PDB file of C-alpha atoms in Angstrom:
ATOM      1  CA  THR A   9       0.000   0.000   0.000  1.00 56.00           C
ATOM      2  CA  SER A  10       2.907   2.373   0.609  1.00 54.00           C
ATOM      3  CA  GLU A  11       4.035   1.834  -3.005  1.00 55.00           C
ATOM      4  CA  HIS A  12       0.502   2.575  -4.166  1.00 55.00           C
ATOM      5  CA  ASN A  13       0.443   5.836  -2.134  1.00 55.00           C
ATOM      6  CA  THR A  14       3.815   6.825  -3.556  1.00 55.00           C
ATOM      7  CA  ASP A  15       2.553   6.175  -7.096  1.00 55.00           C
ATOM      8  CA  ILE A  16      -0.538   8.299  -6.447  1.00 56.00           C
ATOM      9  CA  ARG A  17       1.614  11.155  -5.088  1.00 57.00           C
ATOM     10  CA  LEU A  18       3.934  10.993  -8.107  1.00 52.00           C
ATOM     11  CA  GLU A  19       0.974  10.977 -10.483  1.00 57.00           C
ATOM     12  CA  LYS A  20      -0.518  14.039  -8.750  1.00 54.00           C
ATOM     13  CA  LYS A  21       2.855  15.769  -8.925  1.00 52.00           C
ATOM     14  CA  ARG A  22       3.186  15.042 -12.665  1.00 55.00           C
ATOM     15  CA  THR A  23      -0.353  16.269 -13.320  1.00 53.00           C
ATOM     16  CA  ALA A  24       0.221  19.463 -11.329  1.00 50.00           C
ATOM     17  CA  THR A  25       3.505  20.111 -13.138  1.00 49.00           C
ATOM     18  CA  SER A  26       2.048  19.551 -16.591  1.00 48.00           C
ATOM     19  CA  THR A  27      -0.936  21.771 -15.756  1.00 47.00           C
ATOM     20  CA  SER A  28       1.284  24.622 -14.529  1.00 45.00           C
ATOM     21  CA  VAL A  29       3.519  24.367 -17.616  1.00 46.00           C
ATOM     22  CA  PHE A  30       0.465  24.393 -19.858  1.00 46.00           C
ATOM     23  CA  SER A  31      -1.008  27.424 -18.119  1.00 50.00           C
ATOM     24  CA  LEU A  32       2.342  29.251 -18.215  1.00 43.00           C
ATOM     25  CA  SER A  33       2.714  28.626 -21.940  1.00 48.00           C
ATOM     26  CA  SER A  34      -0.859  29.781 -22.580  1.00 51.00           C
ATOM     27  CA  VAL A  35      -0.169  32.957 -20.618  1.00 45.00           C
ATOM     28  CA  LEU A  36       3.006  33.614 -22.631  1.00 44.00           C
ATOM     29  CA  VAL A  37       1.203  33.040 -25.932  1.00 48.00           C
ATOM     30  CA  GLY A  38      -1.620  35.338 -24.842  1.00 50.00           C
ATOM     31  CA  CYS A  39       0.884  38.001 -23.789  1.00 45.00           C
ATOM     32  CA  GLY A  40       2.660  37.735 -27.134  1.00 44.00           C
ATOM     33  CA  GLU A  41      -0.609  38.224 -29.007  1.00 49.00           C
ATOM     34  CA  TYR A  42      -1.468  41.224 -26.823  1.00 46.00           C
ATOM     35  CA  CYS A  43       1.983  42.793 -27.298  1.00 42.00           C
ATOM     36  CA  ALA A  44       1.756  42.358 -31.067  1.00 42.00           C
ATOM     37  CA  THR A  45      -1.425  44.466 -31.183  1.00 46.00           C
ATOM     38  CA  MET A  46      -0.160  47.180 -28.817  1.00 47.00           C
ATOM     39  CA  ALA A  47       0.973  50.636 -29.895  1.00 48.00           C
ATOM     40  CA  PRO A  48       4.705  51.335 -29.608  1.00 65.00           C
ATOM     41  CA  GLY A  49       4.225  53.169 -26.315  1.00 73.00           C
ATOM     42  CA  PRO A  50       2.738  56.206 -24.633  1.00 81.00           C
ATOM     43  CA  LYS A  51       3.021  59.605 -26.226  1.00 83.00           C
ATOM     44  CA  ILE A  52       5.029  61.799 -23.847  1.00 86.00           C
ATOM     45  CA  CYS A  53       6.449  64.495 -26.169  1.00 86.00           C
ATOM     46  CA  PRO A  54       4.793  66.206 -29.121  1.00 88.00           C
ATOM     47  CA  PRO A  55       6.396  65.564 -32.534  1.00 89.00           C
ATOM     48  CA  LYS A  56       8.293  68.844 -32.910  1.00 91.00           C
ATOM     49  CA  LEU A  57       9.704  68.662 -29.387  1.00 93.00           C
ATOM     50  CA  ALA A  58      10.876  65.080 -29.999  1.00 92.00           C
ATOM     51  CA  LEU A  59      12.633  66.182 -33.198  1.00 93.00           C
ATOM     52  CA  CYS A  60      14.238  69.188 -31.485  1.00 95.00           C
ATOM     53  CA  CYS A  61      15.452  66.988 -28.614  1.00 94.00           C
ATOM     54  CA  MET A  62      16.887  64.466 -31.089  1.00 95.00           C
ATOM     55  CA  ILE A  63      18.902  67.175 -32.862  1.00 96.00           C
ATOM     56  CA  THR A  64      20.109  68.687 -29.583  1.00 96.00           C
ATOM     57  CA  SER A  65      21.115  65.325 -28.158  1.00 97.00           C
ATOM     58  CA  VAL A  66      23.075  64.389 -31.300  1.00 96.00           C
ATOM     59  CA  TRP A  67      24.919  67.701 -31.127  1.00 97.00           C
ATOM     60  CA  GLY A  68      25.653  67.283 -27.381  1.00 96.00           C
ATOM     61  CA  PHE A  69      26.779  63.686 -27.848  1.00 97.00           C
ATOM     62  CA  VAL A  70      29.231  64.534 -30.636  1.00 97.00           C
ATOM     63  CA  MET A  71      30.570  67.606 -28.831  1.00 97.00           C
ATOM     64  CA  LEU A  72      31.133  65.798 -25.517  1.00 96.00           C
ATOM     65  CA  ILE A  73      32.792  62.819 -27.198  1.00 97.00           C
ATOM     66  CA  LEU A  74      35.215  65.176 -28.953  1.00 96.00           C
ATOM     67  CA  VAL A  75      35.948  67.140 -25.768  1.00 94.00           C
ATOM     68  CA  GLY A  76      36.473  63.857 -23.921  1.00 94.00           C
ATOM     69  CA  ILE A  77      38.907  62.608 -26.572  1.00 94.00           C
ATOM     70  CA  PHE A  78      40.865  65.871 -26.549  1.00 92.00           C
ATOM     71  CA  THR A  79      40.918  65.913 -22.744  1.00 90.00           C
ATOM     72  CA  LYS A  80      42.064  62.305 -22.602  1.00 90.00           C
ATOM     73  CA  GLY A  81      44.865  63.255 -24.988  1.00 90.00           C
ATOM     74  CA  LYS A  82      45.865  66.062 -22.566  1.00 87.00           C
ATOM     75  CA  SER A  83      45.296  68.854 -25.031  1.00 86.00           C
ATOM     76  CA  VAL A  84      47.094  72.059 -24.030  1.00 83.00           C
ATOM     77  CA  ALA A  85      44.133  74.117 -25.267  1.00 84.00           C
ATOM     78  CA  LEU A  86      42.024  72.721 -22.406  1.00 82.00           C
ATOM     79  CA  LEU A  87      44.665  73.307 -19.710  1.00 82.00           C
ATOM     80  CA  GLU A  88      42.822  76.255 -18.146  1.00 84.00           C
ATOM     81  CA  ASP A  89      39.546  74.303 -17.954  1.00 81.00           C
ATOM     82  CA  VAL A  90      40.979  71.282 -16.126  1.00 82.00           C
ATOM     83  CA  PRO A  91      41.258  71.443 -12.302  1.00 82.00           C
ATOM     84  CA  THR A  92      44.554  70.721 -10.578  1.00 80.00           C
ATOM     85  CA  ILE A  93      45.267  68.097  -7.946  1.00 76.00           C
ATOM     86  CA  SER A  94      47.724  68.852  -5.130  1.00 71.00           C
ATOM     87  CA  LYS A  95      49.929  65.908  -4.214  1.00 68.00           C
ATOM     88  CA  GLY A  96      50.962  66.184  -0.570  1.00 66.00           C
ATOM     89  CA  ASN A  97      54.046  68.326  -0.032  1.00 59.00           C
ATOM     90  CA  SER A  98      54.919  68.392  -3.728  1.00 54.00           C
ATOM     91  CA  THR A  99      55.059  71.801  -5.357  1.00 48.00           C
ATOM     92  CA  GLU A 100      54.106  70.315  -8.715  1.00 52.00           C
ATOM     93  CA  LYS A 101      50.494  70.386  -9.748  1.00 57.00           C
ATOM     94  CA  GLU A 102      48.990  67.495 -11.606  1.00 67.00           C
ATOM     95  CA  TYR A 103      46.071  68.162 -13.870  1.00 77.00           C
ATOM     96  CA  ALA A 104      43.001  65.936 -13.638  1.00 85.00           C
ATOM     97  CA  PHE A 105      42.674  65.291 -17.371  1.00 86.00           C
ATOM     98  CA  ASP A 106      41.495  61.691 -16.928  1.00 87.00           C
ATOM     99  CA  GLU A 107      38.763  62.660 -14.469  1.00 89.00           C
ATOM    100  CA  VAL A 108      37.429  65.392 -16.756  1.00 90.00           C
ATOM    101  CA  ALA A 109      37.533  63.025 -19.740  1.00 91.00           C
ATOM    102  CA  LEU A 110      35.535  60.439 -17.774  1.00 93.00           C
ATOM    103  CA  HIS A 111      32.921  63.064 -16.880  1.00 93.00           C
ATOM    104  CA  CYS A 112      32.652  64.055 -20.549  1.00 94.00           C
ATOM    105  CA  PHE A 113      32.109  60.439 -21.606  1.00 96.00           C
ATOM    106  CA  VAL A 114      29.460  59.914 -18.902  1.00 96.00           C
ATOM    107  CA  ALA A 115      27.631  63.068 -20.004  1.00 96.00           C
ATOM    108  CA  ALA A 116      27.844  61.881 -23.631  1.00 97.00           C
ATOM    109  CA  GLY A 117      26.254  58.593 -22.534  1.00 96.00           C
ATOM    110  CA  ILE A 118      23.396  60.519 -20.920  1.00 96.00           C
ATOM    111  CA  TYR A 119      22.909  62.493 -24.142  1.00 97.00           C
ATOM    112  CA  PHE A 120      22.855  59.207 -26.074  1.00 96.00           C
ATOM    113  CA  CYS A 121      20.140  57.820 -23.770  1.00 96.00           C
ATOM    114  CA  PHE A 122      18.180  61.022 -24.279  1.00 95.00           C
ATOM    115  CA  PHE A 123      18.557  60.575 -28.052  1.00 95.00           C
ATOM    116  CA  ILE A 124      17.125  57.050 -27.786  1.00 95.00           C
ATOM    117  CA  PHE A 125      14.174  58.393 -25.787  1.00 94.00           C
ATOM    118  CA  SER A 126      13.559  61.200 -28.311  1.00 94.00           C
ATOM    119  CA  PHE A 127      13.838  58.799 -31.244  1.00 93.00           C
ATOM    120  CA  TRP A 128      11.327  56.473 -29.575  1.00 91.00           C
ATOM    121  CA  GLN A 129       8.932  59.375 -29.021  1.00 91.00           C
ATOM    122  CA  LYS A 130       9.302  60.406 -32.670  1.00 90.00           C
ATOM    123  CA  LYS A 131       8.375  56.863 -33.718  1.00 89.00           C
ATOM    124  CA  VAL A 132       5.370  56.867 -31.353  1.00 88.00           C
ATOM    125  CA  ASN A 133       4.186  60.183 -32.772  1.00 86.00           C
ATOM    126  CA  ASP A 134       4.667  58.994 -36.343  1.00 84.00           C
ATOM    127  CA  SER A 135       2.745  55.790 -35.738  1.00 81.00           C
ATOM    128  CA  GLN A 136      -0.129  57.626 -34.049  1.00 62.00           C
ATOM    129  CA  ALA A 137      -0.326  60.160 -36.886  1.00 57.00           C
ATOM    130  CA  TYR A 138      -0.316  57.343 -39.413  1.00 53.00           C
ATOM    131  CA  ASN A 139      -3.063  55.501 -37.524  1.00 59.00           C
ATOM    132  CA  MET A 140      -5.193  58.661 -37.331  1.00 64.00           C
ATOM    133  CA  GLU A 141      -4.759  59.270 -41.070  1.00 55.00           C
ATOM    134  CA  ILE A 142      -5.921  55.746 -41.907  1.00 49.00           C
ATOM    135  CA  ARG A 143      -8.921  56.015 -39.564  1.00 65.00           C
ATOM    136  CA  ASN A 144     -10.033  59.310 -41.157  1.00 64.00           C
ATOM    137  CA  ARG A 145     -10.278  57.799 -44.657  1.00 59.00           C
TER     138      ARG A 145
END
């Protein structure tokens, strides 16, 4: 009888597992169908603002990458803009070129993320305008 009880428990476990896998797969399929019919996302920015932000973020990204490269190369033209670091009792001043270059690259990364956001908003606005044009026909 103990073997019979063990078999019943195993059978219940198999049934429960197969049911949960089936329900999980049906949920995933349903979610995929829902996501396929969804719009690309919420409209946060109007179309002209999204375009203006895209242009500004491209300009900021390129400018900060160039300033970061020139700072990393210890350009003499940027010497006045870079802070100095005092090293103990030493009378020599060391310039923090690497730190400024890192800050420029981080800021360029933020501008790039902002470009992605603006590009996404432009696509959302374009898709909504296209959908409205089709509905009005």
